[in-house]
Amino acid sequence: MPTISFDQAIEAALAQAMAEDARIVILGEDVHTLRRNLFVRFGRDRVRATPISEAAFVGAAVSAAMAGLRPVVEVYMVDFLGVAMDALLNHAAKLTTFSGGRWKAPLVVRAPCGGGYGDGGQHAQSLWGWFSHIPGLNVVVPSNPADAGALMLTALADEGPTLFMEHKLLSEDWLGFLGRGGRDTVSFDVPTDGAHGQGPDFWQPLPLGEAASLRDGDDLVLISVGVGVHRCLQAAEKLAPDGIAAQVIDLRSVAPLDEKAICEAARRTGRVVVVDEDYMRYGLSGEIAAVLMAADIKARFGRVCTAETIPFDRRREEATLPNVSRILARARGIMG
Amino acid sequence: MPHTKPDLPLLYRQMLRSRLFEEAVRDLWQAGWIPGEMHLGLGEEAICAGIVMQLRRGDAMALDHRGTPPLLMRGIAPDSLLKEFMGAPDGLCGGMGGHMHLFAPEQLTASSGIVGAAGPTAAGFGLAAQQLRPGTVSLAFFGEGAVNQGMLMEAFNLAAVWKLPVLFVCKDNNLAITTASDTVTGGRLADRARGFGLAYFAADGADVEAVWRVADKALRRARRGDGPSFLHFECVHPEGHFLGDPLIQIARQPGDQLKQMAPSLLKAAVRGRGASVGKRVGSLTTISRLVGRTALKEIWGRHDPLAKCRKKMKLDPRQLDAIAAAVKAEIEAVVARATNAA
Ligand SMILES: Cc1ncc(C[n+]2csc(CCOP(=O)(O)OP(=O)(O)O)c2C)c(N)n1
C-alpha cells in the first residue's frame, strides 16, 4: 500500500466515487484551484466554484441533493458554517422527518476545522458538538488518511446529510496554505501518523459510527477524535513507564456515537478521560458522561477540552487546546 | 470647520506610514515572528486614507480582514498593533485577537474575519449614531467578493430603509483569493447598489485625492441625515490574498511551484472516466489563465497610491525625503521595541 497524505486520501476516494457516479458534484469557493486535479479531470460542471455566499450554496446543495445530485459542498472553515447554519439545522437535518421518511438529502459538507497554528478564535474552532446536537446530521472526524478516504466513501454512500471534518493540522494542504505560507520559520505540532499513512489502491467505505481501538490497556481509557486521538496516543506512551496501561479509542464519528465501544471500555477499565478539542460545555465529553451514567456504569471520569474562546497568541492557544501534559495530569489524577 | 480640499502631504504621510508599517509586518511574518494568516492592506492605502482621515470623534468603523491601515490612520499606536500581531499580552487586544480580530472601543472600531460581517456591524453602529450621536457616521470596509454575501446585502437594505448614516466601502481588486469576482457576480455593482436605494459613488482607488472627494460627498450626505452610500474603488493587492499566497509564489518562483503542481494536473488530465477532452482542456485553461494573470501583470502598474500622490503633490525631493526619513525612523523604532520586548 502506498504512503499518502490525508488530503490525497480524500481526493483519491472522491475521484474513485466521482468516476463511478456522475451525480457527485463538488461546490465551494475556489474549488477550481483547491481541488484542481478533480477540476481538470471532471470539468467545471462537476467541480463548480461558487461566490462567497454560503447561505445560498449550502442551501442549494441541500435541495440539489433532494432532487437527485450527490453534492459535496465545501466551506473554507467550519467556523464559517455559522453563515449557512439554517440550511443544515432547519432544512437538511429535518427533511427525513418532515417528509414522513419519504425524502432524503444525501449531502456531504466538507469543513476544515481545528487550531494549533495561530489563526485566532474565529478560525480555529472544532464545533463538531454543535452539529452533533442536531438530530438528523452525521458528523465524521477522521484522524488519519486511511480513515479519511474510507469515511469519505461512507459519507458519499449515506442517504443523510454528513458533515465531514478535516483537521487543519492533519491536512498538509490546509496547514501549508493557512499556517506555513511557504515559510520555514514556523513550526507546528503535526501528528505524523495522522498527516501521512497507508492508503489502499481501491477504497472501501467503513461502517458509520464505528469507533476504533488504537491501543490496548486495562487501567483507563482515553477517548477522542481527530488530532486529539494522536495526543492521547502520545500520552498513553508516557503513562506506560509509570505502570499505567491506557487504552485509546478513536471515535471516528461524533454522530452517530459508538456508545457500545465507549461502555465496554469504561466497564473494563473503570476510568475514562475524554479528550475533546471542541468546547467543553454541552459537548462530546458531557454526552459521554451521560451515556455512562444512563448505562449504570460506575467509572471515574475526567475531561480535557477547550473551555474558552481560543486565544490568538500561540503559547496561550497551545495551553487552551487539549495537549499532552493536560491529558497526563488528568489521567494521573483519576488513577489515584 | 470641515476642509473643502484634501491636504495631500498629510494624506501622503499617512499612506507612507501604513505602507512602511505593513512592509515591516511582512518581513516579521516571513521571519516567523507572526503566526497564521496575514492579510495586508498594501494597495488599499489611498482608499483608507481618503476616507478615514476625514472621520471625526464619535464616528465608527467596521473592518474586514485587512484592518491595519484604517486602524493606524485612526490613531491606533503602531506598537500596539504590531504587538497584537505577535501575540503579546500588551498588544491592542492582549494578543487574544490577532490581525483579523482587532477591536478599539474608544474609536468605535470592530473587525471580523467573516466575509460580509462588516455590513451588519456598520448598520448597527449607524443605528446607534442616528439615535445617540446625530451627525456621526459609520463605515463598512469590504472587498468586492463580499458583495455576494447575504448578510451584506441585507445590511444595504436595512441602511437604506432606515436612512442610516453608513458608508459601504467596496475595495475592488476583482479577485477573491483565487476566484475572479466578475465570474461569480451577477449584474453590475453600481446597479446593485442603486437597486438597494444606496447612493453610488466611484473613483480610482489609487488616487487619494479622488477618493477624498467622493468620500467627502458621501460623508456630508450621511451627516445631514440623507442616508447611506456605496463607495466603489478599484485597487490591487501586490502581496496577493495573504502573505505566502501560492499564486504570488508561482509568479515569483514559477519553477518550484509548477514543478509541484504539474505532474498531478497532467495525470488528472489523462485519467480515464472523467469529463470530455474539451472540458478538461477548459479547466486547464482556467487554471493557467489564473496563474498567468498574476505572473504577467506588473502588479503595481498605475495602481500605486503613493506614486500617484507624489506626482500630484509636486513637492520638491528634499521635502519628500524628509517625510520618508521621519516615517521610516518611526517604524524602525516600533519594530525594534516590539522585537526587543519579545
Ligand atoms: C463567511 C466566510 N466565507 C469565506 C471566508 C474565507 N475568505 C476569507 S477572505 C475571502 C475572500 C474575500 O474576498 P474579498 O471580499 O474580495 O476581499 P479581499 O480578500 O480580496 O480583500 C474568503 C473567501 C471567510 N473568511 N468568511
CSV table of N, CA and C in Angstrom, one decimal, chain A residues 5-124:
chain,number,residue,atom,x,y,z
A,5,SER,N,-0.9,11.3,1.8
A,5,SER,CA,-1.2,12.3,2.8
A,5,SER,C,-2.7,12.3,3.0
A,6,PHE,N,-3.1,12.9,4.1
A,6,PHE,CA,-4.5,13.0,4.5
A,6,PHE,C,-5.4,13.6,3.3
A,7,ASP,N,-4.8,14.6,2.7
A,7,ASP,CA,-5.6,15.3,1.6
A,7,ASP,C,-5.6,14.3,0.4
A,8,GLN,N,-4.5,13.7,0.1
A,8,GLN,CA,-4.5,12.8,-1.1
A,8,GLN,C,-5.5,11.6,-0.9
A,9,ALA,N,-5.6,11.2,0.4
A,9,ALA,CA,-6.6,10.1,0.6
A,9,ALA,C,-8.0,10.5,0.3
A,10,ILE,N,-8.4,11.7,0.7
A,10,ILE,CA,-9.7,12.2,0.5
A,10,ILE,C,-9.9,12.4,-1.0
A,11,GLU,N,-8.9,13.0,-1.7
A,11,GLU,CA,-9.0,13.2,-3.1
A,11,GLU,C,-9.2,11.9,-3.9
A,12,ALA,N,-8.4,10.9,-3.5
A,12,ALA,CA,-8.4,9.6,-4.2
A,12,ALA,C,-9.8,9.0,-4.0
A,13,ALA,N,-10.3,9.0,-2.8
A,13,ALA,CA,-11.6,8.4,-2.6
A,13,ALA,C,-12.7,9.1,-3.4
A,14,LEU,N,-12.6,10.4,-3.4
A,14,LEU,CA,-13.6,11.3,-4.1
A,14,LEU,C,-13.5,11.0,-5.6
A,15,ALA,N,-12.3,10.9,-6.1
A,15,ALA,CA,-12.1,10.6,-7.6
A,15,ALA,C,-12.7,9.3,-7.9
A,16,GLN,N,-12.4,8.3,-7.1
A,16,GLN,CA,-12.9,7.0,-7.3
A,16,GLN,C,-14.4,7.0,-7.4
A,17,ALA,N,-15.1,7.7,-6.4
A,17,ALA,CA,-16.5,7.7,-6.4
A,17,ALA,C,-17.1,8.6,-7.6
A,18,MET,N,-16.4,9.7,-7.9
A,18,MET,CA,-16.9,10.5,-9.0
A,18,MET,C,-16.8,9.8,-10.3
A,19,ALA,N,-15.8,9.0,-10.5
A,19,ALA,CA,-15.7,8.3,-11.7
A,19,ALA,C,-16.9,7.3,-11.9
A,20,GLU,N,-17.4,6.8,-10.8
A,20,GLU,CA,-18.4,5.8,-10.8
A,20,GLU,C,-19.8,6.4,-10.8
A,21,ASP,N,-19.9,7.6,-10.3
A,21,ASP,CA,-21.3,8.2,-10.1
A,21,ASP,C,-21.3,9.6,-10.5
A,22,ALA,N,-21.9,9.8,-11.7
A,22,ALA,CA,-22.0,11.1,-12.3
A,22,ALA,C,-22.8,12.1,-11.5
A,23,ARG,N,-23.5,11.6,-10.5
A,23,ARG,CA,-24.4,12.6,-9.7
A,23,ARG,C,-23.5,13.3,-8.7
A,24,ILE,N,-22.3,12.9,-8.4
A,24,ILE,CA,-21.5,13.6,-7.4
A,24,ILE,C,-20.9,14.8,-8.0
A,25,VAL,N,-21.2,16.0,-7.4
A,25,VAL,CA,-20.7,17.3,-7.8
A,25,VAL,C,-20.0,17.9,-6.6
A,26,ILE,N,-19.0,18.8,-6.9
A,26,ILE,CA,-18.3,19.5,-5.8
A,26,ILE,C,-18.7,21.0,-6.0
A,27,LEU,N,-19.1,21.6,-4.9
A,27,LEU,CA,-19.4,23.0,-4.9
A,27,LEU,C,-18.6,23.7,-3.8
A,28,GLY,N,-18.1,24.9,-4.1
A,28,GLY,CA,-17.5,25.7,-3.0
A,28,GLY,C,-16.6,26.8,-3.5
A,29,GLU,N,-16.2,27.7,-2.6
A,29,GLU,CA,-15.3,28.8,-3.0
A,29,GLU,C,-14.0,28.2,-3.4
A,30,ASP,N,-13.5,28.7,-4.6
A,30,ASP,CA,-12.1,28.4,-5.0
A,30,ASP,C,-11.9,26.9,-5.3
A,31,VAL,N,-12.9,26.1,-5.5
A,31,VAL,CA,-12.6,24.7,-5.7
A,31,VAL,C,-11.9,24.5,-7.0
A,32,HIS,N,-11.9,25.4,-8.0
A,32,HIS,CA,-11.2,25.2,-9.2
A,32,HIS,C,-9.7,25.2,-8.9
A,33,THR,N,-9.2,25.8,-7.9
A,33,THR,CA,-7.8,25.8,-7.5
A,33,THR,C,-7.6,24.8,-6.4
A,34,LEU,N,-8.4,24.8,-5.3
A,34,LEU,CA,-8.2,24.0,-4.2
A,34,LEU,C,-8.4,22.5,-4.6
A,35,ARG,N,-9.3,22.2,-5.5
A,35,ARG,CA,-9.5,20.8,-6.0
A,35,ARG,C,-9.1,20.7,-7.4
A,36,ARG,N,-7.9,21.3,-7.8
A,36,ARG,CA,-7.6,21.5,-9.2
A,36,ARG,C,-7.5,20.2,-10.0
A,37,ASN,N,-7.1,19.1,-9.3
A,37,ASN,CA,-6.9,17.8,-10.0
A,37,ASN,C,-8.3,17.3,-10.4
A,38,LEU,N,-9.3,17.4,-9.5
A,38,LEU,CA,-10.6,16.9,-9.8
A,38,LEU,C,-11.3,17.9,-10.8
A,39,PHE,N,-10.9,19.2,-10.7
A,39,PHE,CA,-11.5,20.2,-11.6
A,39,PHE,C,-11.0,19.8,-13.1
A,40,VAL,N,-9.8,19.4,-13.2
A,40,VAL,CA,-9.3,19.1,-14.5
A,40,VAL,C,-9.9,17.8,-15.0
A,41,ARG,N,-9.9,16.8,-14.2
A,41,ARG,CA,-10.4,15.5,-14.6
A,41,ARG,C,-11.9,15.5,-14.9
A,42,PHE,N,-12.7,16.2,-14.0
A,42,PHE,CA,-14.2,16.1,-14.1
A,42,PHE,C,-14.8,17.3,-14.7
A,43,GLY,N,-14.1,18.4,-14.9
A,43,GLY,CA,-14.6,19.5,-15.6
A,43,GLY,C,-15.4,20.5,-14.7
A,44,ARG,N,-15.7,21.6,-15.3
A,44,ARG,CA,-16.2,22.7,-14.5
A,44,ARG,C,-17.7,22.5,-14.1
A,45,ASP,N,-18.4,21.6,-14.8
A,45,ASP,CA,-19.8,21.3,-14.4
A,45,ASP,C,-19.9,20.5,-13.1
A,46,ARG,N,-18.9,19.7,-12.9
A,46,ARG,CA,-18.9,18.8,-11.7
A,46,ARG,C,-18.0,19.4,-10.5
A,47,VAL,N,-17.2,20.3,-10.8
A,47,VAL,CA,-16.4,21.0,-9.8
A,47,VAL,C,-16.6,22.5,-10.0
A,48,ARG,N,-17.5,23.0,-9.2
A,48,ARG,CA,-18.1,24.3,-9.6
A,48,ARG,C,-17.7,25.3,-8.5
A,49,ALA,N,-17.0,26.4,-8.9
A,49,ALA,CA,-16.6,27.4,-8.0
A,49,ALA,C,-17.9,28.3,-7.7
A,50,THR,N,-18.0,28.7,-6.4
A,50,THR,CA,-19.1,29.5,-6.0
A,50,THR,C,-18.7,30.9,-5.6
A,51,PRO,N,-19.7,31.8,-5.6
A,51,PRO,CA,-19.4,33.1,-5.0
A,51,PRO,C,-19.3,32.9,-3.4
A,52,ILE,N,-18.9,33.9,-2.7
A,52,ILE,CA,-18.9,33.8,-1.3
A,52,ILE,C,-20.3,34.1,-0.7
A,53,SER,N,-21.1,33.0,-0.8
A,53,SER,CA,-22.5,33.1,-0.5
A,53,SER,C,-22.9,31.8,0.2
A,54,GLU,N,-22.3,31.5,1.4
A,54,GLU,CA,-22.5,30.2,2.0
A,54,GLU,C,-24.0,29.9,2.2
A,55,ALA,N,-24.8,30.8,2.6
A,55,ALA,CA,-26.2,30.5,2.9
A,55,ALA,C,-26.9,30.0,1.6
A,56,ALA,N,-26.5,30.6,0.4
A,56,ALA,CA,-27.1,30.2,-0.8
A,56,ALA,C,-26.6,28.9,-1.3
A,57,PHE,N,-25.3,28.7,-1.3
A,57,PHE,CA,-24.8,27.5,-2.0
A,57,PHE,C,-24.9,26.2,-1.1
A,58,VAL,N,-24.8,26.4,0.3
A,58,VAL,CA,-25.1,25.2,1.1
A,58,VAL,C,-26.5,24.9,1.1
A,59,GLY,N,-27.4,25.9,1.1
A,59,GLY,CA,-28.8,25.7,1.0
A,59,GLY,C,-29.2,25.1,-0.4
A,60,ALA,N,-28.5,25.5,-1.4
A,60,ALA,CA,-28.8,24.9,-2.7
A,60,ALA,C,-28.3,23.5,-2.8
A,61,ALA,N,-27.2,23.2,-2.1
A,61,ALA,CA,-26.7,21.8,-2.1
A,61,ALA,C,-27.7,20.9,-1.5
A,62,VAL,N,-28.4,21.4,-0.5
A,62,VAL,CA,-29.4,20.5,0.2
A,62,VAL,C,-30.5,20.2,-0.8
A,63,SER,N,-31.0,21.2,-1.5
A,63,SER,CA,-32.2,20.9,-2.4
A,63,SER,C,-31.7,20.2,-3.7
A,64,ALA,N,-30.4,20.4,-4.1
A,64,ALA,CA,-29.9,19.7,-5.2
A,64,ALA,C,-29.8,18.2,-4.9
A,65,ALA,N,-29.4,17.9,-3.6
A,65,ALA,CA,-29.4,16.5,-3.1
A,65,ALA,C,-30.8,15.9,-3.1
A,66,MET,N,-31.8,16.7,-2.7
A,66,MET,CA,-33.2,16.3,-2.7
A,66,MET,C,-33.6,15.9,-4.1
A,67,ALA,N,-33.1,16.6,-5.1
A,67,ALA,CA,-33.5,16.5,-6.5
A,67,ALA,C,-32.6,15.6,-7.3
A,68,GLY,N,-31.8,14.8,-6.7
A,68,GLY,CA,-31.1,13.8,-7.4
A,68,GLY,C,-29.5,13.9,-7.5
A,69,LEU,N,-29.0,15.0,-7.2
A,69,LEU,CA,-27.5,15.1,-7.2
A,69,LEU,C,-27.0,14.6,-5.9
A,70,ARG,N,-25.6,14.3,-5.9
A,70,ARG,CA,-25.0,14.0,-4.6
A,70,ARG,C,-23.9,15.0,-4.4
A,71,PRO,N,-24.3,16.2,-3.9
A,71,PRO,CA,-23.3,17.3,-3.8
A,71,PRO,C,-22.3,17.0,-2.6
A,72,VAL,N,-21.1,17.4,-2.9
A,72,VAL,CA,-20.1,17.6,-1.8
A,72,VAL,C,-19.8,19.1,-1.8
A,73,VAL,N,-20.3,19.7,-0.7
A,73,VAL,CA,-20.2,21.2,-0.7
A,73,VAL,C,-19.1,21.5,0.3
A,74,GLU,N,-18.2,22.4,-0.1
A,74,GLU,CA,-17.1,22.8,0.8
A,74,GLU,C,-17.2,24.2,1.4
A,75,VAL,N,-16.9,24.3,2.6
A,75,VAL,CA,-16.7,25.7,3.1
A,75,VAL,C,-15.2,25.8,3.5
A,76,TYR,N,-14.7,27.1,3.6
A,76,TYR,CA,-13.3,27.2,3.9
A,76,TYR,C,-12.9,26.7,5.3
A,77,MET,N,-13.8,27.0,6.2
A,77,MET,CA,-13.6,26.5,7.6
A,77,MET,C,-14.9,26.3,8.2
A,78,VAL,N,-14.9,25.4,9.2
A,78,VAL,CA,-16.2,25.1,9.9
A,78,VAL,C,-16.8,26.3,10.6
A,79,ASP,N,-15.9,27.2,11.0
A,79,ASP,CA,-16.3,28.5,11.6
A,79,ASP,C,-17.3,29.2,10.7
A,80,PHE,N,-17.1,29.1,9.4
A,80,PHE,CA,-17.9,29.9,8.5
A,80,PHE,C,-19.3,29.3,8.3
A,81,LEU,N,-19.5,28.1,8.8
A,81,LEU,CA,-20.8,27.4,8.6
A,81,LEU,C,-21.9,28.2,9.4
A,82,GLY,N,-21.4,29.1,10.3
A,82,GLY,CA,-22.4,29.9,11.0
A,82,GLY,C,-23.2,30.6,10.0
A,83,VAL,N,-22.6,31.1,8.9
A,83,VAL,CA,-23.4,31.8,7.9
A,83,VAL,C,-24.4,31.0,7.2
A,84,ALA,N,-24.2,29.7,7.2
A,84,ALA,CA,-25.1,28.7,6.4
A,84,ALA,C,-25.8,27.8,7.4
A,85,MET,N,-25.8,28.1,8.7
A,85,MET,CA,-26.3,27.1,9.7
A,85,MET,C,-27.8,26.8,9.4
A,86,ASP,N,-28.6,27.7,8.9
A,86,ASP,CA,-30.0,27.4,8.7
A,86,ASP,C,-30.2,26.3,7.8
A,87,ALA,N,-29.4,26.2,6.7
A,87,ALA,CA,-29.6,25.2,5.7
A,87,ALA,C,-29.4,23.8,6.3
A,88,LEU,N,-28.5,23.7,7.3
A,88,LEU,CA,-28.2,22.4,7.9
A,88,LEU,C,-29.2,22.2,9.1
A,89,LEU,N,-29.4,23.1,9.9
A,89,LEU,CA,-30.2,23.0,11.1
A,89,LEU,C,-31.7,22.8,10.8
A,90,ASN,N,-32.2,23.7,10.0
A,90,ASN,CA,-33.7,23.7,9.8
A,90,ASN,C,-34.1,23.0,8.5
A,91,HIS,N,-33.2,22.6,7.6
A,91,HIS,CA,-33.6,22.0,6.4
A,91,HIS,C,-33.0,20.6,6.2
A,92,ALA,N,-31.7,20.6,6.0
A,92,ALA,CA,-31.1,19.2,5.7
A,92,ALA,C,-31.4,18.3,6.9
A,93,ALA,N,-31.3,18.7,8.1
A,93,ALA,CA,-31.4,17.8,9.2
A,93,ALA,C,-32.9,17.4,9.5
A,94,LYS,N,-33.8,18.2,9.0
A,94,LYS,CA,-35.2,18.0,9.3
A,94,LYS,C,-36.0,17.2,8.2
A,95,LEU,N,-35.3,17.1,7.0
A,95,LEU,CA,-36.1,16.7,5.8
A,95,LEU,C,-36.7,15.3,6.0
A,96,THR,N,-35.9,14.3,6.5
A,96,THR,CA,-36.4,13.0,6.5
A,96,THR,C,-37.6,12.9,7.4
A,97,THR,N,-37.6,13.5,8.6
A,97,THR,CA,-38.7,13.5,9.5
A,97,THR,C,-39.9,14.3,8.9
A,98,PHE,N,-39.7,15.5,8.4
A,98,PHE,CA,-40.8,16.3,7.9
A,98,PHE,C,-41.5,15.6,6.7
A,99,SER,N,-40.7,14.9,6.0
A,99,SER,CA,-41.3,14.2,4.8
A,99,SER,C,-41.9,12.9,5.1
A,100,GLY,N,-42.0,12.6,6.4
A,100,GLY,CA,-42.5,11.3,6.8
A,100,GLY,C,-41.6,10.1,6.3
A,101,GLY,N,-40.3,10.4,6.2
A,101,GLY,CA,-39.4,9.4,5.7
A,101,GLY,C,-39.3,9.2,4.2
A,102,ARG,N,-40.0,10.1,3.5
A,102,ARG,CA,-40.1,9.8,2.1
A,102,ARG,C,-39.1,10.6,1.3
A,103,TRP,N,-38.3,11.5,1.9
A,103,TRP,CA,-37.3,12.3,1.2
A,103,TRP,C,-36.0,12.4,2.0
A,104,LYS,N,-34.9,12.3,1.2
A,104,LYS,CA,-33.6,12.3,1.9
A,104,LYS,C,-32.7,13.4,1.2
A,105,ALA,N,-31.7,13.8,1.9
A,105,ALA,CA,-30.8,14.8,1.3
A,105,ALA,C,-29.4,14.2,1.4
A,106,PRO,N,-29.0,13.4,0.4
A,106,PRO,CA,-27.6,12.8,0.5
A,106,PRO,C,-26.5,13.8,0.2
A,107,LEU,N,-26.1,14.5,1.2
A,107,LEU,CA,-25.2,15.6,1.0
A,107,LEU,C,-24.0,15.5,1.9
A,108,VAL,N,-22.8,15.8,1.4
A,108,VAL,CA,-21.6,15.8,2.2
A,108,VAL,C,-21.1,17.3,2.3
A,109,VAL,N,-20.9,17.7,3.5
A,109,VAL,CA,-20.4,19.1,3.7
A,109,VAL,C,-18.9,18.9,4.2
A,110,ARG,N,-18.0,19.4,3.5
A,110,ARG,CA,-16.6,19.3,3.9
A,110,ARG,C,-16.2,20.6,4.6
A,111,ALA,N,-15.6,20.4,5.8
A,111,ALA,CA,-15.2,21.6,6.6
A,111,ALA,C,-13.9,21.4,7.3
A,112,PRO,N,-12.9,22.2,6.9
A,112,PRO,CA,-11.6,22.1,7.7
A,112,PRO,C,-11.9,22.7,9.1
A,113,CYS,N,-11.2,22.2,10.1
A,113,CYS,CA,-11.5,22.6,11.5
A,113,CYS,C,-10.2,22.6,12.3
A,114,GLY,N,-10.3,23.1,13.5
A,114,GLY,CA,-9.2,22.9,14.5
A,114,GLY,C,-8.2,24.0,14.5
A,115,GLY,N,-7.5,24.1,15.6
A,115,GLY,CA,-6.5,25.1,15.8
A,115,GLY,C,-5.1,24.5,15.9
A,116,GLY,N,-4.1,25.4,16.4
A,116,GLY,CA,-2.8,24.9,16.6
A,116,GLY,C,-1.8,25.5,15.6
A,117,TYR,N,-2.2,26.6,14.9
A,117,TYR,CA,-1.3,27.3,14.1
A,117,TYR,C,-1.4,28.8,14.1
A,118,GLY,N,-2.1,29.3,15.2
A,118,GLY,CA,-2.1,30.8,15.4
A,118,GLY,C,-3.0,31.6,14.4
A,119,ASP,N,-4.2,31.2,14.3
A,119,ASP,CA,-5.1,31.9,13.4
A,119,ASP,C,-6.2,32.6,14.1
A,120,GLY,N,-6.3,32.5,15.4
A,120,GLY,CA,-7.3,33.3,16.1
A,120,GLY,C,-8.6,32.5,16.2
A,121,GLY,N,-9.4,32.9,17.2
A,121,GLY,CA,-10.6,32.1,17.7
A,121,GLY,C,-11.8,32.1,16.7
A,122,GLN,N,-11.7,32.8,15.6
A,122,GLN,CA,-12.8,32.7,14.6
A,122,GLN,C,-12.4,31.8,13.5
A,123,HIS,N,-11.1,31.2,13.6
A,123,HIS,CA,-10.6,30.4,12.5
A,123,HIS,C,-9.9,29.2,13.1
A,124,ALA,N,-10.3,28.7,14.2
A,124,ALA,CA,-9.6,27.6,14.9
A,124,ALA,C,-10.6,26.7,15.6
